[in-house]
CSV table of C-alpha atoms and ligand atoms in Angstrom, one decimal:
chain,number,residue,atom,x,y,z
U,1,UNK,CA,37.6,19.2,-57.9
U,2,UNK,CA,39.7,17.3,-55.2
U,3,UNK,CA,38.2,13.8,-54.7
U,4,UNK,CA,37.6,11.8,-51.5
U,5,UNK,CA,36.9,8.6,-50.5
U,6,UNK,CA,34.9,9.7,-47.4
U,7,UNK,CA,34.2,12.8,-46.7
U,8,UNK,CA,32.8,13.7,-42.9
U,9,UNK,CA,30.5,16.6,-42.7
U,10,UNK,CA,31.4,18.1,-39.0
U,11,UNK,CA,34.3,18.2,-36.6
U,12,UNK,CA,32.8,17.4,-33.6
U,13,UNK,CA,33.8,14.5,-31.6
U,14,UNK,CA,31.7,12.1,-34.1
U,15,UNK,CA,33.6,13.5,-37.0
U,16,UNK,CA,36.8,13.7,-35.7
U,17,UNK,CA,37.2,9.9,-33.9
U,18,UNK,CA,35.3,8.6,-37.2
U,19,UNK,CA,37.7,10.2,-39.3
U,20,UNK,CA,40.6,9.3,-37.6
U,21,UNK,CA,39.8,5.7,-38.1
U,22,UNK,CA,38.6,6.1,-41.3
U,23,UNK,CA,42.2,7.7,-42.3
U,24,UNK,CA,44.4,5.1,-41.5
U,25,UNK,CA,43.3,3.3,-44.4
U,26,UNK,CA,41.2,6.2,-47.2
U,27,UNK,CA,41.4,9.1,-49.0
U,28,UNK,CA,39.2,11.4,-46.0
U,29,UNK,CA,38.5,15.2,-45.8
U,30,UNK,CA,36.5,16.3,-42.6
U,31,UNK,CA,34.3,19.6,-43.2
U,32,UNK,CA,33.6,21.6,-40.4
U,33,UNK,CA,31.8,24.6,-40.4
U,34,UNK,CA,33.0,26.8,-37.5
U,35,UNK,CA,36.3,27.9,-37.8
U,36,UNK,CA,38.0,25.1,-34.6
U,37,UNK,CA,36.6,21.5,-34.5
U,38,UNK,CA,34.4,20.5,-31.4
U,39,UNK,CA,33.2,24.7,-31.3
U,40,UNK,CA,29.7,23.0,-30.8
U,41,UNK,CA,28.3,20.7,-28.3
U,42,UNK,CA,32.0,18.6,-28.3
U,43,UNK,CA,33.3,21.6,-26.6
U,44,UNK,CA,30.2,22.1,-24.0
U,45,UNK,CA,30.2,18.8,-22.1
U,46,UNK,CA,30.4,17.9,-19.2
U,47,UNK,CA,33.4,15.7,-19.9
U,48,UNK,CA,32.4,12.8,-17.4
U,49,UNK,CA,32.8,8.9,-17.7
U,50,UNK,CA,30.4,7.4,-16.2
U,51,UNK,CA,29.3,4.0,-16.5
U,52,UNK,CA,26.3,4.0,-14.1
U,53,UNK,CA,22.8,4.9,-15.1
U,54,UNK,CA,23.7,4.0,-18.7
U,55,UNK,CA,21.5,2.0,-20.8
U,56,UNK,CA,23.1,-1.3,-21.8
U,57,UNK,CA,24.4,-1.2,-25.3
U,58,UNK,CA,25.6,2.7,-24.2
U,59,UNK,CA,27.4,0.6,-21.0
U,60,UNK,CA,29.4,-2.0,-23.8
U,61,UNK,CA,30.7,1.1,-26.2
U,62,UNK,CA,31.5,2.9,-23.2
U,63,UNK,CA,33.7,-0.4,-21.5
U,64,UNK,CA,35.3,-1.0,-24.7
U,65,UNK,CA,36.3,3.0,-24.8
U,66,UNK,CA,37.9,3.1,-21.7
U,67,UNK,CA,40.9,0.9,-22.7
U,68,UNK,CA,41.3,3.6,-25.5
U,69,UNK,CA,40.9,6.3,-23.2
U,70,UNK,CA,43.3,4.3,-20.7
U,71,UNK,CA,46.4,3.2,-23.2
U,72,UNK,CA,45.3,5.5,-26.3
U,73,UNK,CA,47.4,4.9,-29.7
U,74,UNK,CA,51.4,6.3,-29.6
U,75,UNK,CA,49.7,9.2,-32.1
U,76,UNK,CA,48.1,10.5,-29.0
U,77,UNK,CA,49.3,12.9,-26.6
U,78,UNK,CA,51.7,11.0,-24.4
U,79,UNK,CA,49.4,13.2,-20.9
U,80,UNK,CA,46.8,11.0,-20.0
U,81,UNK,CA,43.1,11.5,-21.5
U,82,UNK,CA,41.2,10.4,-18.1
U,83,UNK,CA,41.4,10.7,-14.7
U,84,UNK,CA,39.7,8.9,-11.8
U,85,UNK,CA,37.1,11.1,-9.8
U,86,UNK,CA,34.4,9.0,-8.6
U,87,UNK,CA,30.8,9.8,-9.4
U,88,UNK,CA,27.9,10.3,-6.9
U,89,UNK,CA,24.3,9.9,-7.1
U,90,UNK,CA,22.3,11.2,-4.2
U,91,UNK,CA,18.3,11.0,-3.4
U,92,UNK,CA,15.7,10.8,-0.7
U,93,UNK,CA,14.5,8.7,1.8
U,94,UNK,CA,11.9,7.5,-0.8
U,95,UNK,CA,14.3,6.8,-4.0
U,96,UNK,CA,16.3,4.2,-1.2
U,97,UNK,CA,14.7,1.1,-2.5
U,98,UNK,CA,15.1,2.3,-6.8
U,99,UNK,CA,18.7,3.3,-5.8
U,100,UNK,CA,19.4,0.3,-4.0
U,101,UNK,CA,18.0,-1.9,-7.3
U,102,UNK,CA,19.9,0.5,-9.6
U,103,UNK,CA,22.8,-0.5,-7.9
U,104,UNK,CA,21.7,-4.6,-8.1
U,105,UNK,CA,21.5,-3.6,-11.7
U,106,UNK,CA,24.2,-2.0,-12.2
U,107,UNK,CA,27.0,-4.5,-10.3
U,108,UNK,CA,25.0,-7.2,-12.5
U,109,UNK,CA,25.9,-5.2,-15.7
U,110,UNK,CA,29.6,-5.2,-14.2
U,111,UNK,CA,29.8,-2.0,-13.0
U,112,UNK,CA,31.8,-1.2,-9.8
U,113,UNK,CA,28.8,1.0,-7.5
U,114,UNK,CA,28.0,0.8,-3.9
U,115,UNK,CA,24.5,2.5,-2.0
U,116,UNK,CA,26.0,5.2,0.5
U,117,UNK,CA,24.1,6.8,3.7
U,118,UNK,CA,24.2,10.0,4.7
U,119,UNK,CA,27.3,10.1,7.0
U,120,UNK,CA,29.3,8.5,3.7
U,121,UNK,CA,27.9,11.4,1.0
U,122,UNK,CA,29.1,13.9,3.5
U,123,UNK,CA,32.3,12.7,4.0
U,124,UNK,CA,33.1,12.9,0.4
U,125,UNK,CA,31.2,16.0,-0.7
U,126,UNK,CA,30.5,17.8,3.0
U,127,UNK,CA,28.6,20.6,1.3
U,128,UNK,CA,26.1,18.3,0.6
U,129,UNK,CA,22.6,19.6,2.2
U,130,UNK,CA,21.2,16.3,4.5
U,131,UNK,CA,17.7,15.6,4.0
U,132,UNK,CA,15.5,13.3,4.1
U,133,UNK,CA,13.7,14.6,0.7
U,134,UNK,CA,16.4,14.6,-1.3
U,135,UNK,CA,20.2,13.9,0.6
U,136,UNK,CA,19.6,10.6,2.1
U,137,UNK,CA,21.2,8.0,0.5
U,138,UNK,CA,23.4,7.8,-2.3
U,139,UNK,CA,25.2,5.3,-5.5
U,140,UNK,CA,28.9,6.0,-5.7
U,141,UNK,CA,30.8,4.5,-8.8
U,142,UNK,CA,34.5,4.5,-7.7
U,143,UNK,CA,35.8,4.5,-11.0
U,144,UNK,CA,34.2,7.3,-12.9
U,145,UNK,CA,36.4,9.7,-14.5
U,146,UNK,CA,36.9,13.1,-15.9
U,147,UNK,CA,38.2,13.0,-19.9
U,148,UNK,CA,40.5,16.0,-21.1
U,149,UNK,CA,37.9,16.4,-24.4
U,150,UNK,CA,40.6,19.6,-25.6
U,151,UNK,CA,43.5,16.7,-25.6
U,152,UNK,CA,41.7,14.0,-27.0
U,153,UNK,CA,40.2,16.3,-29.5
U,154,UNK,CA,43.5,17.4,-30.4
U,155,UNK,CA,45.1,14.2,-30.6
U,156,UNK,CA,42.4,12.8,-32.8
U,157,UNK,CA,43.2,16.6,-35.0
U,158,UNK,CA,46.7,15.3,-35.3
U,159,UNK,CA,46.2,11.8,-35.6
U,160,UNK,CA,44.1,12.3,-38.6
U,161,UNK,CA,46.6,14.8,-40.1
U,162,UNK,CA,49.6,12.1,-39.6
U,163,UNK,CA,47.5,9.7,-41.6
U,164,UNK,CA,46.9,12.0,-44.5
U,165,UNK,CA,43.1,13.2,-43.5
U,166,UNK,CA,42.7,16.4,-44.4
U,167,UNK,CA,40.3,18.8,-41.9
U,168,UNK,CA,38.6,21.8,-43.7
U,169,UNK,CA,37.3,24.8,-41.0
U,170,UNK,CA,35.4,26.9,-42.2
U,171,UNK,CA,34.0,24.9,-44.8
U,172,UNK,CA,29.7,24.7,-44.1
U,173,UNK,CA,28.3,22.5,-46.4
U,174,UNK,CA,25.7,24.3,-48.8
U,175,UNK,CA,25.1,22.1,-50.9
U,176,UNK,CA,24.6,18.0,-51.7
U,177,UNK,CA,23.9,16.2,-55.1
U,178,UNK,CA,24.8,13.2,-56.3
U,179,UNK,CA,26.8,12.6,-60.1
U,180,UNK,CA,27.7,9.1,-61.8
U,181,UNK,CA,27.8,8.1,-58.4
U,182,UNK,CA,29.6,10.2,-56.6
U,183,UNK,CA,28.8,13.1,-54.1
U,184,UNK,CA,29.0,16.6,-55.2
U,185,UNK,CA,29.5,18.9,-52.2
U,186,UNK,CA,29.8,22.6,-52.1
U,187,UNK,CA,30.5,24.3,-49.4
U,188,UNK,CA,32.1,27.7,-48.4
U,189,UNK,CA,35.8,26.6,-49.2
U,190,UNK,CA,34.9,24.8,-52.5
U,191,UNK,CA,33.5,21.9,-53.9
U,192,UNK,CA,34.5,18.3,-53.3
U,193,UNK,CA,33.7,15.2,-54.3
U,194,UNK,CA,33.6,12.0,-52.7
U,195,UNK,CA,32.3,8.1,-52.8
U,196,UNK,CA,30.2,8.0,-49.6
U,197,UNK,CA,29.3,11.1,-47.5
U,198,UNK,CA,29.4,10.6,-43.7
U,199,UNK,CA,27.0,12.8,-41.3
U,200,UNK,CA,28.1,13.5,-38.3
U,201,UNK,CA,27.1,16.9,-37.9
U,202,UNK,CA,25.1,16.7,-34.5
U,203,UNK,CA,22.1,18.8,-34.0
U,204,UNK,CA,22.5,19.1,-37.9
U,205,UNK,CA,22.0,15.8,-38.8
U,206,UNK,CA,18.5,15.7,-40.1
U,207,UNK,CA,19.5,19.4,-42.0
U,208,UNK,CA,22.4,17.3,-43.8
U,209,UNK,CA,19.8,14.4,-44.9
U,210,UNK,CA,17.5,17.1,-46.0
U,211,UNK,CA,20.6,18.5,-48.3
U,212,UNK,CA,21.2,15.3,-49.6
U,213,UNK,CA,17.6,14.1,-50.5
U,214,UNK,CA,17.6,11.8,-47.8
U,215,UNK,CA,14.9,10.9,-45.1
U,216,UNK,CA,15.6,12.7,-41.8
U,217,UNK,CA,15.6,10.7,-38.6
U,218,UNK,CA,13.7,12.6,-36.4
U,219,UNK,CA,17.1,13.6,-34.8
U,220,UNK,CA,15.8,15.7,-31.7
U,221,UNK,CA,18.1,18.4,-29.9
U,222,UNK,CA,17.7,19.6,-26.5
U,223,UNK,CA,19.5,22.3,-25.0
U,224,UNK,CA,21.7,21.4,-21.5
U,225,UNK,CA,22.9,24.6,-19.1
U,226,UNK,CA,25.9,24.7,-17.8
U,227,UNK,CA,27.2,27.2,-14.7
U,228,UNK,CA,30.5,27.8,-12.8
U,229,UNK,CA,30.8,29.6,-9.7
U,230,UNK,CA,33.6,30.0,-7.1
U,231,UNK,CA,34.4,27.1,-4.7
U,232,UNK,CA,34.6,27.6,-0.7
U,233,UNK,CA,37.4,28.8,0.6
U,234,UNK,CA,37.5,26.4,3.4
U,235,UNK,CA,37.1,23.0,1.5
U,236,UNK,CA,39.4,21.7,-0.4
U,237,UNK,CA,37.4,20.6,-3.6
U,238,UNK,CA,39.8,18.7,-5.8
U,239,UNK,CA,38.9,15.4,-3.9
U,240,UNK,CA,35.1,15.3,-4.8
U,241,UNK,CA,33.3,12.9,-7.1
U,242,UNK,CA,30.8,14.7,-9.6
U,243,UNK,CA,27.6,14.6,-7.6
U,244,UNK,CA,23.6,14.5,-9.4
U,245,UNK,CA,20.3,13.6,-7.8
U,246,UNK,CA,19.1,10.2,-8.2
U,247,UNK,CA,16.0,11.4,-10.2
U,248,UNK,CA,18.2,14.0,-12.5
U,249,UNK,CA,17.3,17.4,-11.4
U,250,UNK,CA,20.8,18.9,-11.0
U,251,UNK,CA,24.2,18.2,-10.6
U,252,UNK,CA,27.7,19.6,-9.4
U,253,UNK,CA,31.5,18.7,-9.6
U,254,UNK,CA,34.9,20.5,-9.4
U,255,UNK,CA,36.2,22.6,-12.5
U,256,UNK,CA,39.1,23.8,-12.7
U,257,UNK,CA,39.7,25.0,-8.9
U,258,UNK,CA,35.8,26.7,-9.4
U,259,UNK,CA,32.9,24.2,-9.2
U,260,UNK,CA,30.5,24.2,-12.1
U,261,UNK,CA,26.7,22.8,-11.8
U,262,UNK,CA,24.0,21.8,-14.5
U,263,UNK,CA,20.0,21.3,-13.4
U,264,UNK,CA,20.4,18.4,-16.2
U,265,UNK,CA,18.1,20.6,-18.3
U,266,UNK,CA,16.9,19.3,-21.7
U,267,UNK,CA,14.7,21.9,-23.5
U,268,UNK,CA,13.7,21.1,-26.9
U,269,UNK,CA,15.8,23.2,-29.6
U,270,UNK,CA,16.7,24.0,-33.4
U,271,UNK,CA,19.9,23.2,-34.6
U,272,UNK,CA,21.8,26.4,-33.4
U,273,UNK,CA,24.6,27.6,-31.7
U,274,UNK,CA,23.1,27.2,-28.6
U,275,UNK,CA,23.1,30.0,-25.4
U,276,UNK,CA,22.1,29.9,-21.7
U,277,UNK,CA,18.6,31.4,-21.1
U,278,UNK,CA,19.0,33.5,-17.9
U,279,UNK,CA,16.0,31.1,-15.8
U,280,UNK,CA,18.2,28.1,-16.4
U,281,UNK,CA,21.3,29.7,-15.0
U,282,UNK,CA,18.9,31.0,-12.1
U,283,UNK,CA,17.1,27.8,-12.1
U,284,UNK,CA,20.2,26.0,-11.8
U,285,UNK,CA,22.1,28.1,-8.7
U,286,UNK,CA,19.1,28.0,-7.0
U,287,UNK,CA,18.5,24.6,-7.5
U,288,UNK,CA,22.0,23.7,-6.0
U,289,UNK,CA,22.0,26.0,-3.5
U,290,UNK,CA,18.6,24.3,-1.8
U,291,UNK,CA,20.3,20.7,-2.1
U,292,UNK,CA,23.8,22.4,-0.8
U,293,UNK,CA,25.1,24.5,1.9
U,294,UNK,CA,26.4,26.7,-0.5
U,295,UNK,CA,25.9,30.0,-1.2
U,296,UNK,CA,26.1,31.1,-4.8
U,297,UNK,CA,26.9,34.9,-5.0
U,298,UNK,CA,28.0,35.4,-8.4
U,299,UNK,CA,28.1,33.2,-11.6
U,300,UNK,CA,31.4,33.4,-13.1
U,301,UNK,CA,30.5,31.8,-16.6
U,302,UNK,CA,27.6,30.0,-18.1
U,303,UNK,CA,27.2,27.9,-21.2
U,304,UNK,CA,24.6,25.7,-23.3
U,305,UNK,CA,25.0,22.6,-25.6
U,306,UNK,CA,22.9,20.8,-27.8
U,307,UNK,CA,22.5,17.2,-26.9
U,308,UNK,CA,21.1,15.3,-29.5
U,309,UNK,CA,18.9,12.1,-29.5
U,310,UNK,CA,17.6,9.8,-32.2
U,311,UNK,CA,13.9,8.6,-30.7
U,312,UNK,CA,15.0,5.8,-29.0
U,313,UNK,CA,17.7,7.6,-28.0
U,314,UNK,CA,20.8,5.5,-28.7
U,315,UNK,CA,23.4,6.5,-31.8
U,316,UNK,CA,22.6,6.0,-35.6
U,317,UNK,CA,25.6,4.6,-37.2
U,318,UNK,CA,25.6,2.9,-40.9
U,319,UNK,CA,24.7,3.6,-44.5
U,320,UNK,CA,21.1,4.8,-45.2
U,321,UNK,CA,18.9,2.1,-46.6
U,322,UNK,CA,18.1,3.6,-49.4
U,323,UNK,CA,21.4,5.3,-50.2
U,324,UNK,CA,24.2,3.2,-48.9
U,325,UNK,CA,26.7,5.7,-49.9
U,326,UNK,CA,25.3,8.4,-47.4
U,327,UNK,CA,26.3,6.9,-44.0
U,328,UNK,CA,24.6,7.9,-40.6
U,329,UNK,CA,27.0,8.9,-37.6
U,330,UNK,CA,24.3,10.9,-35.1
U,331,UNK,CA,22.5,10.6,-32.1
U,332,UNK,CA,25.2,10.4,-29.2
U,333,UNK,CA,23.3,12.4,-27.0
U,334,UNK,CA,24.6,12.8,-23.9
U,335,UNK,CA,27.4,10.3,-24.2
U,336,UNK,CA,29.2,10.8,-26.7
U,337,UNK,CA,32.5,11.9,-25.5
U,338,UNK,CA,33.1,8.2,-23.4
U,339,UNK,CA,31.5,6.7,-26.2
U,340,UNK,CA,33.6,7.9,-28.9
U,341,UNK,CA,36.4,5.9,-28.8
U,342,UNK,CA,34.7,2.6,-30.0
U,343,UNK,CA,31.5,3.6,-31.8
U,344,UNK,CA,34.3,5.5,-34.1
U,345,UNK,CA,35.7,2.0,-34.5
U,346,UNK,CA,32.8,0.3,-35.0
U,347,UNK,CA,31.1,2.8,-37.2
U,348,UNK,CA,35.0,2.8,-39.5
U,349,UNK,CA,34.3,-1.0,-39.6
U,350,UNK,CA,31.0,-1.0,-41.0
U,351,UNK,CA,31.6,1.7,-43.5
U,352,UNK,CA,34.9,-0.3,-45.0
U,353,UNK,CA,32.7,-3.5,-44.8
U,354,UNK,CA,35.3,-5.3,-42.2
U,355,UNK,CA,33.9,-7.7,-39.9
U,356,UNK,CA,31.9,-4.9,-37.8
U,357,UNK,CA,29.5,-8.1,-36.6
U,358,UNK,CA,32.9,-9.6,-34.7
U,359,UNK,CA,33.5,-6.8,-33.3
U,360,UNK,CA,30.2,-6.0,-32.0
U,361,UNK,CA,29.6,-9.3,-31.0
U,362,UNK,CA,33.1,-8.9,-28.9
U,363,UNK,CA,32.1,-5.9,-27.0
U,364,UNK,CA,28.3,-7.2,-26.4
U,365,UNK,CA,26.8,-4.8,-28.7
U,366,UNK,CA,23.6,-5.8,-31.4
U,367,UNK,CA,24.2,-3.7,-34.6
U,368,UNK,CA,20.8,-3.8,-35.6
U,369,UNK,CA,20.2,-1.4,-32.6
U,370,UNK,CA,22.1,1.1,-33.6
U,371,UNK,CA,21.4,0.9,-37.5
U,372,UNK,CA,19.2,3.6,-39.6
U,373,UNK,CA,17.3,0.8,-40.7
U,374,UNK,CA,15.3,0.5,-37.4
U,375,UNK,CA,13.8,4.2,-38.3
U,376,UNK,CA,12.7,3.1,-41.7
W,1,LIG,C1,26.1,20.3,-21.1
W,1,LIG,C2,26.5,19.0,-21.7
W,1,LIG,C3,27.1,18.0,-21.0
W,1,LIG,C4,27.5,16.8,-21.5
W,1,LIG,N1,28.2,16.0,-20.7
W,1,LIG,C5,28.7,14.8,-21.3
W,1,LIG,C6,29.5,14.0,-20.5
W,1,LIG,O1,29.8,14.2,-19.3
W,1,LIG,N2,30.0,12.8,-21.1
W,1,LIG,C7,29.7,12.5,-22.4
W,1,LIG,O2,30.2,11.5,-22.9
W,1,LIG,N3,29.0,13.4,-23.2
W,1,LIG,C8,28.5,14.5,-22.7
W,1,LIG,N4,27.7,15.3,-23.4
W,1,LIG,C9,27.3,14.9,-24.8
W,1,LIG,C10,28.5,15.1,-25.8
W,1,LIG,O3,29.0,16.4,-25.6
W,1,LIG,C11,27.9,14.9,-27.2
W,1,LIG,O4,27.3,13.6,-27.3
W,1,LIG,C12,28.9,15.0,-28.3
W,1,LIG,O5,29.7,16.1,-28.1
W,1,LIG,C13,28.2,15.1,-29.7
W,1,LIG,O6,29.3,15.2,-30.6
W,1,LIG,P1,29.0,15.5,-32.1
W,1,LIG,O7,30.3,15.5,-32.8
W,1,LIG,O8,27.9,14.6,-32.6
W,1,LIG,O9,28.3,17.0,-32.2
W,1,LIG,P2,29.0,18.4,-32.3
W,1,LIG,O10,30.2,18.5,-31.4
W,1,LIG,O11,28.0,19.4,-32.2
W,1,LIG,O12,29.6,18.4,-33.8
W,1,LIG,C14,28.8,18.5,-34.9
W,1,LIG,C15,29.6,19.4,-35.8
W,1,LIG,O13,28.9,19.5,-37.1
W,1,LIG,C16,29.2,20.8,-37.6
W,1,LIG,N5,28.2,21.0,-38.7
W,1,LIG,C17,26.9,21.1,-38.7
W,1,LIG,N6,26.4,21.4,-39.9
W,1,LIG,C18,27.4,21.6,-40.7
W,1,LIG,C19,27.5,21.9,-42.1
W,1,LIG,N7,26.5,22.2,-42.9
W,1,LIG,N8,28.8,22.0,-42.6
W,1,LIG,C20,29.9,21.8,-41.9
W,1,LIG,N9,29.8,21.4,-40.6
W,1,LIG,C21,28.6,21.3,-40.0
W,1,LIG,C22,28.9,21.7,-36.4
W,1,LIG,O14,29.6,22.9,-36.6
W,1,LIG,C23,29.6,20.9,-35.3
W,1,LIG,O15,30.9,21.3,-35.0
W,1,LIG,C24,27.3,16.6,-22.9
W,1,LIG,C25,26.7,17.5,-23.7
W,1,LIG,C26,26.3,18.8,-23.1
W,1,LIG,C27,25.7,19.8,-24.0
């Protein structure tokens, strides 16, 4: 039975960034289940950095990602991950004064956003319907971006292969026990063994704690829709931020010369391979078209994705307390794509014991807040 030094059950983003860090330095095998890492919610996203509307210690792992996203290792593909599209929030006459304190909040967090009026929203995204109910006013962050997720996830694939990591598809974990002190894993490729098992398997994190006679988390997924549908012919799309209502009850950006939209939907769910339930994609068109002056004839494609929170909805990353060899990576929720990047690193530091504290402390972030401990 081959034998690990951390082995990673799921290739998601969690898995993948963890385990490239992880690789530059141990003997790591990554298990994923489907038969192409990121098949899951990794590969549903949205794909957007945004730093406004996130809660703080979200706001300092997603700062200290960007410079990876910006100048990523010479492993990565040399195209760039990101690119710059501006992100819009828009709302009523009556959300002026919360979006005008969001905004004080916001530049005092450090983030780059400014409070629009109507004339300024449609100048950037002239579809937008003017009302007074809910087109108004608006918070534009300059410097959002889009993130290529297929590149990165590729160049984290190939990163952890030039270190030595091995990546296992097709290989669903079955099984967990622990023997002389090390973890027994079957799975549908095999057994393994290894010195500390790392969960990062998403909406099947408490399933994987379950498996290994551990205490679940109370990991909660909900489902997000996602539509596309063709663009007007007479705009020219490719200039316009991502835009959502202030209060979160849809949202719409270009896509690959189509525009896709969300009603920022989250329905309670199993762990499953999640699928679009035909109200949500109605729900959602119609829900655009009211706030738009566009008219939605056909849906070209439609997806769902599992976005998964811990209760207080911020990541779990760290050993267990009452296993320190079975180490939580879980909970990214909605952000973990632009979050990836450094709670991979900080997550690889605290696993190989190597000053995690300095490097939290450098990027503004309180470990305790994102340990298992605080569920126990
Ligand atoms: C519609 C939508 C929009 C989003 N938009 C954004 C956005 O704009 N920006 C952003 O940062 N984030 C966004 N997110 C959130 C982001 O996609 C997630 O936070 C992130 O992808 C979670 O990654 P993960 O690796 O934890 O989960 P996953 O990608 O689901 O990976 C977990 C993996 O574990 C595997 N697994 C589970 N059980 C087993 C087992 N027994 N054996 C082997 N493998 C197993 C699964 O097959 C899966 O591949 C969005 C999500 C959705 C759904």
């Amino acid at each position: 039975m081959k034998n690990y030094d951390f082995v990673i059950v799921g290739g998601g983003i969690a898995g993948l960034s963890l385990g490239y860090e992880l690789s530059a330095s141990s003997r790591l095998l990554v298990l994923e289940q489907e038969d192409a890492p990121g098949y899951h919610t990794t590969g549903r996203s949205a794909a957007i950095y945004s730093e406004l509307m996130l809660e703080p210690t979200l706001l300092s792992l997603a700062v200290e990602s960007k410079r990876f996203f910006i100048d990523p290792p010479n492993l990565f593909a040399q195209t760039p991950l990101v690119k710059t599209c501006g992100c819009l929030f828009v709302g009523g006459s009556k959300d002026k004064q919360n979006i005008e304190a969001a905004c004080q909040r916001m530049n005092d967090l450090g983030v780059e956003c400014q409070v629009i009026d109507g004339d300024d929203i449609a100048k950037r995204v002239p579809v937008a319907r003017q009302h007074a109910d809910a087109v108004f006013c608006g918070l534009f962050e300059p410097n959002a971006m889009r993130i290529d997720v297929d590149q990165l996830m590729q160049s984290y694939v190939k990163g952890i292969t030039a270190r030595g990591g091995v990546i296992a598809k097709k290989a669903a974990v079955l099984a967990l026990e622990k023997s002389a002190n090390q973890w027994v894993i079957t799975t549908s490729k095999g057994p393994f063994s290894a010195s500390t098992l790392i969960n990062a398997a998403g909406a099947w994190g408490d399933r994987i704690a379950e498996l290994a006679g551990v205490a679940p988390m109370g990991l909660d997924p909900r489902r997000r829709t996602m539509i596309t549908f063709d663009a007007p012919q007479d705009y020219d799309i490719t200039s316009w931020p991502p835009l959502g209502d202030f209060n979160g009850s849809y949202y719409y950006m270009p896509d690959a010369g189509q525009l896709a939209g969300s009603l920022s939907d989250e329905t309670p769910s199993p762990p499953c391979d999640a699928q679009p339930e035909e109200i949500d994609i109605a729900t959602a068109a119609y829900t655009i078209e009211q706030n738009t002056h566009l008219e939605i004839k056909k849906i070209n494609h439609s997806w769902a994705g599992l976005r998964t929170f811990a209760p207080d909805r911020l990541p779990v990353i760290g050993p267990d307390p009452e296993d320190k060899h079975f180490f939580w990576c879980v909970g990214q929720g909605g952000s973990g794509i632009e979050t990836a990047p450094a709670l991979s690193k900080l997550a690889a530091r605290i696993a190989l014991n190597d000053e995690a504290e300095a490097m939290a402390a450098g990027i503004g972030v309180d470990l305790e807040l994102l340990s298992p401990a605080r569920f126990r």
